[in-house]
Amino acid sequence: MRRAKPVRPQQARGLTAAHLERFLAVQPKTPWGMRNTAMLSLGYELMTRRSELVALRDEDITLRGDGTLRVLIRRSKADQEGQGRVAFTSVDTAQRVLDWQDWRGASTQWLFCPIYQERPVDRSLSDTTVKTVVKTAAKQAGYAAEDVRAFSGHSMRVGAAQDLLRKGFDTAAIMRAGGWKSVNVLARYLEYAEQNVWEA
């Protein structure tokens, strides 16, 4: 039946750097806004899956001499043996993460945690929170309802990969950066970016 009526997998809209800038601009000057700013920025630059982002702990983050962060992503869906991968951030993203950690304090070792009555809660976020943060930011940034629906918790990973392709990085380099094992999966993410490149 599947062969008789093929259906293309639904693709999350890529949260590219241009979208990210708009998402960050509308974050409120509150603890929630500080946390969400750090999450969005870090998730984009590390090309994390939702589960990878919420699983990060303070011990996975190392501040480097140049003001950037070295981040160890310990385990993922494509890395069941837990070999992990290392990724790096920009100075701006590092500062956003450090600002959030300063506010959150030492009450928890989870990098991102829930906030209750303006106090951090000692547990990790659920991965569905990432999707909520992305969609809420899109709505606050003034995107149309259909565009808000198209964004998901996977959009940061998709958008960052599309941006790398537009900058001239090849598939092998993007796979290494994002921890992909399947060329077919990555190819779906890059499809719309390739169309834009050729149409430009």
mmCIF file with all atom_site columns, C-alpha atoms in Angstrom:
data_model
loop_
_atom_site.group_PDB
_atom_site.id
_atom_site.type_symbol
_atom_site.label_atom_id
_atom_site.label_alt_id
_atom_site.label_comp_id
_atom_site.label_asym_id
_atom_site.label_entity_id
_atom_site.label_seq_id
_atom_site.pdbx_PDB_ins_code
_atom_site.Cartn_x
_atom_site.Cartn_y
_atom_site.Cartn_z
_atom_site.occupancy
_atom_site.B_iso_or_equiv
_atom_site.pdbx_formal_charge
_atom_site.auth_seq_id
_atom_site.auth_comp_id
_atom_site.auth_asym_id
_atom_site.auth_atom_id
_atom_site.pdbx_PDB_model_num
ATOM 1   C CA . MET A 1 1   ? 0.000  0.000  0.000  1.00 0.00 ? 1   MET A CA 1
ATOM 2   C CA . ARG A 1 2   ? 2.879  2.369  0.756  1.00 0.00 ? 2   ARG A CA 1
ATOM 3   C CA . ARG A 1 3   ? 4.393  1.747  -2.674 1.00 0.00 ? 3   ARG A CA 1
ATOM 4   C CA . ALA A 1 4   ? 1.021  2.271  -4.346 1.00 0.00 ? 4   ALA A CA 1
ATOM 5   C CA . LYS A 1 5   ? 0.507  5.587  -2.581 1.00 0.00 ? 5   LYS A CA 1
ATOM 6   C CA . PRO A 1 6   ? 3.928  7.054  -1.704 1.00 0.00 ? 6   PRO A CA 1
ATOM 7   C CA . VAL A 1 7   ? 4.017  9.953  0.739  1.00 0.00 ? 7   VAL A CA 1
ATOM 8   C CA . ARG A 1 8   ? 6.998  12.269 1.133  1.00 0.00 ? 8   ARG A CA 1
ATOM 9   C CA . PRO A 1 9   ? 8.124  12.739 4.751  1.00 0.00 ? 9   PRO A CA 1
ATOM 10  C CA . GLN A 1 10  ? 7.012  16.060 6.186  1.00 0.00 ? 10  GLN A CA 1
ATOM 11  C CA . GLN A 1 11  ? 10.007 18.352 6.553  1.00 0.00 ? 11  GLN A CA 1
ATOM 12  C CA . ALA A 1 12  ? 10.348 20.846 9.379  1.00 0.00 ? 12  ALA A CA 1
ATOM 13  C CA . ARG A 1 13  ? 11.016 24.383 8.199  1.00 0.00 ? 13  ARG A CA 1
ATOM 14  C CA . GLY A 1 14  ? 14.679 25.266 8.591  1.00 0.00 ? 14  GLY A CA 1
ATOM 15  C CA . LEU A 1 15  ? 15.425 27.792 11.327 1.00 0.00 ? 15  LEU A CA 1
ATOM 16  C CA . THR A 1 16  ? 18.204 29.549 9.448  1.00 0.00 ? 16  THR A CA 1
ATOM 17  C CA . ALA A 1 17  ? 20.397 32.353 10.783 1.00 0.00 ? 17  ALA A CA 1
ATOM 18  C CA . ALA A 1 18  ? 17.970 34.957 9.452  1.00 0.00 ? 18  ALA A CA 1
ATOM 19  C CA . HIS A 1 19  ? 15.075 33.372 11.342 1.00 0.00 ? 19  HIS A CA 1
ATOM 20  C CA . LEU A 1 20  ? 17.223 32.919 14.441 1.00 0.00 ? 20  LEU A CA 1
ATOM 21  C CA . GLU A 1 21  ? 18.001 36.628 14.540 1.00 0.00 ? 21  GLU A CA 1
ATOM 22  C CA . ARG A 1 22  ? 14.285 37.439 14.562 1.00 0.00 ? 22  ARG A CA 1
ATOM 23  C CA . PHE A 1 23  ? 13.564 34.775 17.192 1.00 0.00 ? 23  PHE A CA 1
ATOM 24  C CA . LEU A 1 24  ? 16.254 36.137 19.523 1.00 0.00 ? 24  LEU A CA 1
ATOM 25  C CA . ALA A 1 25  ? 15.125 39.733 19.075 1.00 0.00 ? 25  ALA A CA 1
ATOM 26  C CA . VAL A 1 26  ? 11.688 39.036 20.585 1.00 0.00 ? 26  VAL A CA 1
ATOM 27  C CA . GLN A 1 27  ? 12.846 37.186 23.703 1.00 0.00 ? 27  GLN A CA 1
ATOM 28  C CA . PRO A 1 28  ? 11.719 39.023 26.840 1.00 0.00 ? 28  PRO A CA 1
ATOM 29  C CA . LYS A 1 29  ? 14.129 40.384 29.450 1.00 0.00 ? 29  LYS A CA 1
ATOM 30  C CA . THR A 1 30  ? 13.122 37.709 31.939 1.00 0.00 ? 30  THR A CA 1
ATOM 31  C CA . PRO A 1 31  ? 14.711 34.472 33.223 1.00 0.00 ? 31  PRO A CA 1
ATOM 32  C CA . TRP A 1 32  ? 12.629 32.556 30.680 1.00 0.00 ? 32  TRP A CA 1
ATOM 33  C CA . GLY A 1 33  ? 13.800 34.840 27.888 1.00 0.00 ? 33  GLY A CA 1
ATOM 34  C CA . MET A 1 34  ? 17.416 34.463 29.000 1.00 0.00 ? 34  MET A CA 1
ATOM 35  C CA . ARG A 1 35  ? 17.132 30.676 29.039 1.00 0.00 ? 35  ARG A CA 1
ATOM 36  C CA . ASN A 1 36  ? 15.325 30.496 25.709 1.00 0.00 ? 36  ASN A CA 1
ATOM 37  C CA . THR A 1 37  ? 17.841 32.834 24.064 1.00 0.00 ? 37  THR A CA 1
ATOM 38  C CA . ALA A 1 38  ? 20.672 30.544 25.145 1.00 0.00 ? 38  ALA A CA 1
ATOM 39  C CA . MET A 1 39  ? 18.757 27.424 24.036 1.00 0.00 ? 39  MET A CA 1
ATOM 40  C CA . LEU A 1 40  ? 17.911 28.739 20.579 1.00 0.00 ? 40  LEU A CA 1
ATOM 41  C CA . SER A 1 41  ? 21.399 30.056 19.932 1.00 0.00 ? 41  SER A CA 1
ATOM 42  C CA . LEU A 1 42  ? 23.151 26.928 21.209 1.00 0.00 ? 42  LEU A CA 1
ATOM 43  C CA . GLY A 1 43  ? 20.778 24.511 19.484 1.00 0.00 ? 43  GLY A CA 1
ATOM 44  C CA . TYR A 1 44  ? 21.356 26.236 16.146 1.00 0.00 ? 44  TYR A CA 1
ATOM 45  C CA . GLU A 1 45  ? 25.151 26.387 16.370 1.00 0.00 ? 45  GLU A CA 1
ATOM 46  C CA . LEU A 1 46  ? 25.548 22.815 17.632 1.00 0.00 ? 46  LEU A CA 1
ATOM 47  C CA . MET A 1 47  ? 22.879 21.433 15.246 1.00 0.00 ? 47  MET A CA 1
ATOM 48  C CA . THR A 1 48  ? 21.486 19.398 18.117 1.00 0.00 ? 48  THR A CA 1
ATOM 49  C CA . ARG A 1 49  ? 18.482 17.157 18.202 1.00 0.00 ? 49  ARG A CA 1
ATOM 50  C CA . ARG A 1 50  ? 15.920 18.136 20.853 1.00 0.00 ? 50  ARG A CA 1
ATOM 51  C CA . SER A 1 51  ? 16.951 15.261 23.096 1.00 0.00 ? 51  SER A CA 1
ATOM 52  C CA . GLU A 1 52  ? 20.622 16.204 22.821 1.00 0.00 ? 52  GLU A CA 1
ATOM 53  C CA . LEU A 1 53  ? 19.974 19.818 23.768 1.00 0.00 ? 53  LEU A CA 1
ATOM 54  C CA . VAL A 1 54  ? 17.985 19.090 26.927 1.00 0.00 ? 54  VAL A CA 1
ATOM 55  C CA . ALA A 1 55  ? 20.433 16.355 27.997 1.00 0.00 ? 55  ALA A CA 1
ATOM 56  C CA . LEU A 1 56  ? 23.375 18.772 28.276 1.00 0.00 ? 56  LEU A CA 1
ATOM 57  C CA . ARG A 1 57  ? 24.895 19.298 31.719 1.00 0.00 ? 57  ARG A CA 1
ATOM 58  C CA . ASP A 1 58  ? 27.306 21.906 33.012 1.00 0.00 ? 58  ASP A CA 1
ATOM 59  C CA . GLU A 1 59  ? 30.121 19.355 32.906 1.00 0.00 ? 59  GLU A CA 1
ATOM 60  C CA . ASP A 1 60  ? 29.665 19.092 29.136 1.00 0.00 ? 60  ASP A CA 1
ATOM 61  C CA . ILE A 1 61  ? 30.467 22.794 28.658 1.00 0.00 ? 61  ILE A CA 1
ATOM 62  C CA . THR A 1 62  ? 34.027 24.138 28.674 1.00 0.00 ? 62  THR A CA 1
ATOM 63  C CA . LEU A 1 63  ? 34.895 27.807 28.243 1.00 0.00 ? 63  LEU A CA 1
ATOM 64  C CA . ARG A 1 64  ? 37.877 28.247 25.929 1.00 0.00 ? 64  ARG A CA 1
ATOM 65  C CA . GLY A 1 65  ? 40.513 30.951 25.994 1.00 0.00 ? 65  GLY A CA 1
ATOM 66  C CA . ASP A 1 66  ? 39.052 32.690 22.950 1.00 0.00 ? 66  ASP A CA 1
ATOM 67  C CA . GLY A 1 67  ? 35.662 33.144 24.622 1.00 0.00 ? 67  GLY A CA 1
ATOM 68  C CA . THR A 1 68  ? 33.929 30.301 22.785 1.00 0.00 ? 68  THR A CA 1
ATOM 69  C CA . LEU A 1 69  ? 32.553 27.078 24.252 1.00 0.00 ? 69  LEU A CA 1
ATOM 70  C CA . ARG A 1 70  ? 33.619 23.500 23.663 1.00 0.00 ? 70  ARG A CA 1
ATOM 71  C CA . VAL A 1 71  ? 30.550 21.290 24.043 1.00 0.00 ? 71  VAL A CA 1
ATOM 72  C CA . LEU A 1 72  ? 30.499 17.514 24.431 1.00 0.00 ? 72  LEU A CA 1
ATOM 73  C CA . ILE A 1 73  ? 27.309 15.918 23.119 1.00 0.00 ? 73  ILE A CA 1
ATOM 74  C CA . ARG A 1 74  ? 27.533 12.566 24.879 1.00 0.00 ? 74  ARG A CA 1
ATOM 75  C CA . ARG A 1 75  ? 24.880 10.409 23.252 1.00 0.00 ? 75  ARG A CA 1
ATOM 76  C CA . SER A 1 76  ? 22.374 10.697 20.451 1.00 0.00 ? 76  SER A CA 1
ATOM 77  C CA . LYS A 1 77  ? 19.907 8.659  18.439 1.00 0.00 ? 77  LYS A CA 1
ATOM 78  C CA . ALA A 1 78  ? 22.648 7.973  15.888 1.00 0.00 ? 78  ALA A CA 1
ATOM 79  C CA . ASP A 1 79  ? 25.292 7.241  18.547 1.00 0.00 ? 79  ASP A CA 1
ATOM 80  C CA . GLN A 1 80  ? 23.908 4.489  20.736 1.00 0.00 ? 80  GLN A CA 1
ATOM 81  C CA . GLU A 1 81  ? 27.374 3.477  21.953 1.00 0.00 ? 81  GLU A CA 1
ATOM 82  C CA . GLY A 1 82  ? 27.833 6.900  23.505 1.00 0.00 ? 82  GLY A CA 1
ATOM 83  C CA . GLN A 1 83  ? 31.068 7.837  21.760 1.00 0.00 ? 83  GLN A CA 1
ATOM 84  C CA . GLY A 1 84  ? 29.842 11.410 21.647 1.00 0.00 ? 84  GLY A CA 1
ATOM 85  C CA . ARG A 1 85  ? 30.822 14.306 19.438 1.00 0.00 ? 85  ARG A CA 1
ATOM 86  C CA . VAL A 1 86  ? 32.453 17.640 20.174 1.00 0.00 ? 86  VAL A CA 1
ATOM 87  C CA . ALA A 1 87  ? 31.143 20.936 18.822 1.00 0.00 ? 87  ALA A CA 1
ATOM 88  C CA . PHE A 1 88  ? 32.058 24.577 19.269 1.00 0.00 ? 88  PHE A CA 1
ATOM 89  C CA . THR A 1 89  ? 30.145 27.839 19.583 1.00 0.00 ? 89  THR A CA 1
ATOM 90  C CA . SER A 1 90  ? 30.649 31.462 18.669 1.00 0.00 ? 90  SER A CA 1
ATOM 91  C CA . VAL A 1 91  ? 31.594 34.057 21.272 1.00 0.00 ? 91  VAL A CA 1
ATOM 92  C CA . ASP A 1 92  ? 28.062 35.512 21.193 1.00 0.00 ? 92  ASP A CA 1
ATOM 93  C CA . THR A 1 93  ? 26.425 32.174 21.902 1.00 0.00 ? 93  THR A CA 1
ATOM 94  C CA . ALA A 1 94  ? 28.953 31.397 24.612 1.00 0.00 ? 94  ALA A CA 1
ATOM 95  C CA . GLN A 1 95  ? 28.089 34.664 26.364 1.00 0.00 ? 95  GLN A CA 1
ATOM 96  C CA . ARG A 1 96  ? 24.360 33.905 26.180 1.00 0.00 ? 96  ARG A CA 1
ATOM 97  C CA . VAL A 1 97  ? 24.937 30.519 27.784 1.00 0.00 ? 97  VAL A CA 1
ATOM 98  C CA . LEU A 1 98  ? 27.191 32.002 30.478 1.00 0.00 ? 98  LEU A CA 1
ATOM 99  C CA . ASP A 1 99  ? 24.649 34.722 31.271 1.00 0.00 ? 99  ASP A CA 1
ATOM 100 C CA . TRP A 1 100 ? 21.982 32.061 31.719 1.00 0.00 ? 100 TRP A CA 1
ATOM 101 C CA . GLN A 1 101 ? 24.251 29.946 33.928 1.00 0.00 ? 101 GLN A CA 1
ATOM 102 C CA . ASP A 1 102 ? 25.047 32.982 36.081 1.00 0.00 ? 102 ASP A CA 1
ATOM 103 C CA . TRP A 1 103 ? 21.349 33.592 36.705 1.00 0.00 ? 103 TRP A CA 1
ATOM 104 C CA . ARG A 1 104 ? 20.524 29.903 37.204 1.00 0.00 ? 104 ARG A CA 1
ATOM 105 C CA . GLY A 1 105 ? 23.338 29.395 39.692 1.00 0.00 ? 105 GLY A CA 1
ATOM 106 C CA . ALA A 1 106 ? 24.533 26.080 41.116 1.00 0.00 ? 106 ALA A CA 1
ATOM 107 C CA . SER A 1 107 ? 21.120 24.756 42.108 1.00 0.00 ? 107 SER A CA 1
ATOM 108 C CA . THR A 1 108 ? 21.223 22.211 39.282 1.00 0.00 ? 108 THR A CA 1
ATOM 109 C CA . GLN A 1 109 ? 23.801 20.684 36.964 1.00 0.00 ? 109 GLN A CA 1
ATOM 110 C CA . TRP A 1 110 ? 21.358 20.451 34.047 1.00 0.00 ? 110 TRP A CA 1
ATOM 111 C CA . LEU A 1 111 ? 22.349 23.143 31.585 1.00 0.00 ? 111 LEU A CA 1
ATOM 112 C CA . PHE A 1 112 ? 18.725 24.000 30.814 1.00 0.00 ? 112 PHE A CA 1
ATOM 113 C CA . CYS A 1 113 ? 16.093 23.513 33.482 1.00 0.00 ? 113 CYS A CA 1
ATOM 114 C CA . PRO A 1 114 ? 12.494 24.529 34.155 1.00 0.00 ? 114 PRO A CA 1
ATOM 115 C CA . ILE A 1 115 ? 11.760 27.786 35.971 1.00 0.00 ? 115 ILE A CA 1
ATOM 116 C CA . TYR A 1 116 ? 9.017  28.023 38.596 1.00 0.00 ? 116 TYR A CA 1
ATOM 117 C CA . GLN A 1 117 ? 8.117  31.348 40.203 1.00 0.00 ? 117 GLN A CA 1
ATOM 118 C CA . GLU A 1 118 ? 11.377 32.791 38.837 1.00 0.00 ? 118 GLU A CA 1
ATOM 119 C CA . ARG A 1 119 ? 13.459 30.061 40.458 1.00 0.00 ? 119 ARG A CA 1
ATOM 120 C CA . PRO A 1 120 ? 15.351 27.252 38.682 1.00 0.00 ? 120 PRO A CA 1
ATOM 121 C CA . VAL A 1 121 ? 14.084 23.718 39.202 1.00 0.00 ? 121 VAL A CA 1
ATOM 122 C CA . ASP A 1 122 ? 16.581 20.874 39.591 1.00 0.00 ? 122 ASP A CA 1
ATOM 123 C CA . ARG A 1 123 ? 15.601 18.689 36.645 1.00 0.00 ? 123 ARG A CA 1
ATOM 124 C CA . SER A 1 124 ? 16.048 18.642 32.908 1.00 0.00 ? 124 SER A CA 1
ATOM 125 C CA . LEU A 1 125 ? 13.567 20.079 30.460 1.00 0.00 ? 125 LEU A CA 1
ATOM 126 C CA . SER A 1 126 ? 11.437 17.741 28.379 1.00 0.00 ? 126 SER A CA 1
ATOM 127 C CA . ASP A 1 127 ? 12.324 17.671 24.710 1.00 0.00 ? 127 ASP A CA 1
ATOM 128 C CA . THR A 1 128 ? 8.817  18.928 23.875 1.00 0.00 ? 128 THR A CA 1
ATOM 129 C CA . THR A 1 129 ? 9.777  22.207 25.576 1.00 0.00 ? 129 THR A CA 1
ATOM 130 C CA . VAL A 1 130 ? 12.236 22.848 22.746 1.00 0.00 ? 130 VAL A CA 1
ATOM 131 C CA . LYS A 1 131 ? 9.410  22.656 20.215 1.00 0.00 ? 131 LYS A CA 1
ATOM 132 C CA . THR A 1 132 ? 7.296  24.989 22.352 1.00 0.00 ? 132 THR A CA 1
ATOM 133 C CA . VAL A 1 133 ? 10.117 27.531 22.605 1.00 0.00 ? 133 VAL A CA 1
ATOM 134 C CA . VAL A 1 134 ? 10.635 27.515 18.827 1.00 0.00 ? 134 VAL A CA 1
ATOM 135 C CA . LYS A 1 135 ? 6.948  27.858 17.964 1.00 0.00 ? 135 LYS A CA 1
ATOM 136 C CA . THR A 1 136 ? 6.338  30.538 20.598 1.00 0.00 ? 136 THR A CA 1
ATOM 137 C CA . ALA A 1 137 ? 9.291  32.564 19.310 1.00 0.00 ? 137 ALA A CA 1
ATOM 138 C CA . ALA A 1 138 ? 7.980  32.295 15.738 1.00 0.00 ? 138 ALA A CA 1
ATOM 139 C CA . LYS A 1 139 ? 4.567  33.521 16.838 1.00 0.00 ? 139 LYS A CA 1
ATOM 140 C CA . GLN A 1 140 ? 6.046  36.404 18.858 1.00 0.00 ? 140 GLN A CA 1
ATOM 141 C CA . ALA A 1 141 ? 8.219  37.368 15.888 1.00 0.00 ? 141 ALA A CA 1
ATOM 142 C CA . GLY A 1 142 ? 5.088  37.892 13.796 1.00 0.00 ? 142 GLY A CA 1
ATOM 143 C CA . TYR A 1 143 ? 5.225  34.860 11.496 1.00 0.00 ? 143 TYR A CA 1
ATOM 144 C CA . ALA A 1 144 ? 2.007  33.747 9.827  1.00 0.00 ? 144 ALA A CA 1
ATOM 145 C CA . ALA A 1 145 ? 0.124  30.856 11.407 1.00 0.00 ? 145 ALA A CA 1
ATOM 146 C CA . GLU A 1 146 ? 1.123  28.408 8.655  1.00 0.00 ? 146 GLU A CA 1
ATOM 147 C CA . ASP A 1 147 ? 4.775  29.326 9.149  1.00 0.00 ? 147 ASP A CA 1
ATOM 148 C CA . VAL A 1 148 ? 4.514  28.835 12.910 1.00 0.00 ? 148 VAL A CA 1
ATOM 149 C CA . ARG A 1 149 ? 3.106  25.363 12.278 1.00 0.00 ? 149 ARG A CA 1
ATOM 150 C CA . ALA A 1 150 ? 5.993  24.556 9.911  1.00 0.00 ? 150 ALA A CA 1
ATOM 151 C CA . PHE A 1 151 ? 8.639  25.229 12.558 1.00 0.00 ? 151 PHE A CA 1
ATOM 152 C CA . SER A 1 152 ? 9.434  22.439 15.004 1.00 0.00 ? 152 SER A CA 1
ATOM 153 C CA . GLY A 1 153 ? 11.970 21.426 17.613 1.00 0.00 ? 153 GLY A CA 1
ATOM 154 C CA . HIS A 1 154 ? 14.035 20.008 14.752 1.00 0.00 ? 154 HIS A CA 1
ATOM 155 C CA . SER A 1 155 ? 14.126 23.307 12.853 1.00 0.00 ? 155 SER A CA 1
ATOM 156 C CA . MET A 1 156 ? 17.401 24.554 14.349 1.00 0.00 ? 156 MET A CA 1
ATOM 157 C CA . ARG A 1 157 ? 19.221 21.435 13.150 1.00 0.00 ? 157 ARG A CA 1
ATOM 158 C CA . VAL A 1 158 ? 17.657 21.685 9.694  1.00 0.00 ? 158 VAL A CA 1
ATOM 159 C CA . GLY A 1 159 ? 18.293 25.411 9.303  1.00 0.00 ? 159 GLY A CA 1
ATOM 160 C CA . ALA A 1 160 ? 21.928 25.259 10.402 1.00 0.00 ? 160 ALA A CA 1
ATOM 161 C CA . ALA A 1 161 ? 22.615 22.467 7.905  1.00 0.00 ? 161 ALA A CA 1
ATOM 162 C CA . GLN A 1 162 ? 20.977 24.494 5.133  1.00 0.00 ? 162 GLN A CA 1
ATOM 163 C CA . ASP A 1 163 ? 23.078 27.533 6.037  1.00 0.00 ? 163 ASP A CA 1
ATOM 164 C CA . LEU A 1 164 ? 26.284 25.491 5.890  1.00 0.00 ? 164 LEU A CA 1
ATOM 165 C CA . LEU A 1 165 ? 25.367 24.245 2.414  1.00 0.00 ? 165 LEU A CA 1
ATOM 166 C CA . ARG A 1 166 ? 24.724 27.797 1.221  1.00 0.00 ? 166 ARG A CA 1
ATOM 167 C CA . LYS A 1 167 ? 28.155 28.783 2.552  1.00 0.00 ? 167 LYS A CA 1
ATOM 168 C CA . GLY A 1 168 ? 29.778 26.137 0.360  1.00 0.00 ? 168 GLY A CA 1
ATOM 169 C CA . PHE A 1 169 ? 30.406 23.273 2.795  1.00 0.00 ? 169 PHE A CA 1
ATOM 170 C CA . ASP A 1 170 ? 30.102 19.814 1.261  1.00 0.00 ? 170 ASP A CA 1
ATOM 171 C CA . THR A 1 171 ? 27.880 17.003 2.514  1.00 0.00 ? 171 THR A CA 1
ATOM 172 C CA . ALA A 1 172 ? 30.696 15.165 4.306  1.00 0.00 ? 172 ALA A CA 1
ATOM 173 C CA . ALA A 1 173 ? 31.617 18.254 6.328  1.00 0.00 ? 173 ALA A CA 1
ATOM 174 C CA . ILE A 1 174 ? 27.991 18.902 7.275  1.00 0.00 ? 174 ILE A CA 1
ATOM 175 C CA . MET A 1 175 ? 27.530 15.272 8.327  1.00 0.00 ? 175 MET A CA 1
ATOM 176 C CA . ARG A 1 176 ? 30.568 15.486 10.607 1.00 0.00 ? 176 ARG A CA 1
ATOM 177 C CA . ALA A 1 177 ? 29.429 18.773 12.122 1.00 0.00 ? 177 ALA A CA 1
ATOM 178 C CA . GLY A 1 178 ? 25.915 17.553 12.870 1.00 0.00 ? 178 GLY A CA 1
ATOM 179 C CA . GLY A 1 179 ? 26.653 13.934 13.727 1.00 0.00 ? 179 GLY A CA 1
ATOM 180 C CA . TRP A 1 180 ? 24.639 12.465 10.849 1.00 0.00 ? 180 TRP A CA 1
ATOM 181 C CA . LYS A 1 181 ? 25.178 8.835  9.896  1.00 0.00 ? 181 LYS A CA 1
ATOM 182 C CA . SER A 1 182 ? 22.731 8.709  6.994  1.00 0.00 ? 182 SER A CA 1
ATOM 183 C CA . VAL A 1 183 ? 23.279 10.667 3.789  1.00 0.00 ? 183 VAL A CA 1
ATOM 184 C CA . ASN A 1 184 ? 19.620 10.116 2.875  1.00 0.00 ? 184 ASN A CA 1
ATOM 185 C CA . VAL A 1 185 ? 18.338 11.855 6.004  1.00 0.00 ? 185 VAL A CA 1
ATOM 186 C CA . LEU A 1 186 ? 20.662 14.810 5.536  1.00 0.00 ? 186 LEU A CA 1
ATOM 187 C CA . ALA A 1 187 ? 19.717 15.051 1.856  1.00 0.00 ? 187 ALA A CA 1
ATOM 188 C CA . ARG A 1 188 ? 16.092 15.727 2.826  1.00 0.00 ? 188 ARG A CA 1
ATOM 189 C CA . TYR A 1 189 ? 17.203 18.592 5.069  1.00 0.00 ? 189 TYR A CA 1
ATOM 190 C CA . LEU A 1 190 ? 19.303 20.140 2.316  1.00 0.00 ? 190 LEU A CA 1
ATOM 191 C CA . GLU A 1 191 ? 16.787 19.786 -0.496 1.00 0.00 ? 191 GLU A CA 1
ATOM 192 C CA . TYR A 1 192 ? 15.194 23.225 -0.115 1.00 0.00 ? 192 TYR A CA 1
ATOM 193 C CA . ALA A 1 193 ? 18.544 24.896 0.463  1.00 0.00 ? 193 ALA A CA 1
ATOM 194 C CA . GLU A 1 194 ? 19.817 23.416 -2.811 1.00 0.00 ? 194 GLU A CA 1
ATOM 195 C CA . GLN A 1 195 ? 16.782 24.781 -4.632 1.00 0.00 ? 195 GLN A CA 1
ATOM 196 C CA . ASN A 1 196 ? 17.504 28.250 -3.282 1.00 0.00 ? 196 ASN A CA 1
ATOM 197 C CA . VAL A 1 197 ? 21.167 28.009 -4.250 1.00 0.00 ? 197 VAL A CA 1
ATOM 198 C CA . TRP A 1 198 ? 20.366 27.095 -7.837 1.00 0.00 ? 198 TRP A CA 1
ATOM 199 C CA . GLU A 1 199 ? 17.589 29.681 -8.113 1.00 0.00 ? 199 GLU A CA 1
ATOM 200 C CA . ALA A 1 200 ? 19.802 32.492 -6.773 1.00 0.00 ? 200 ALA A CA 1
#
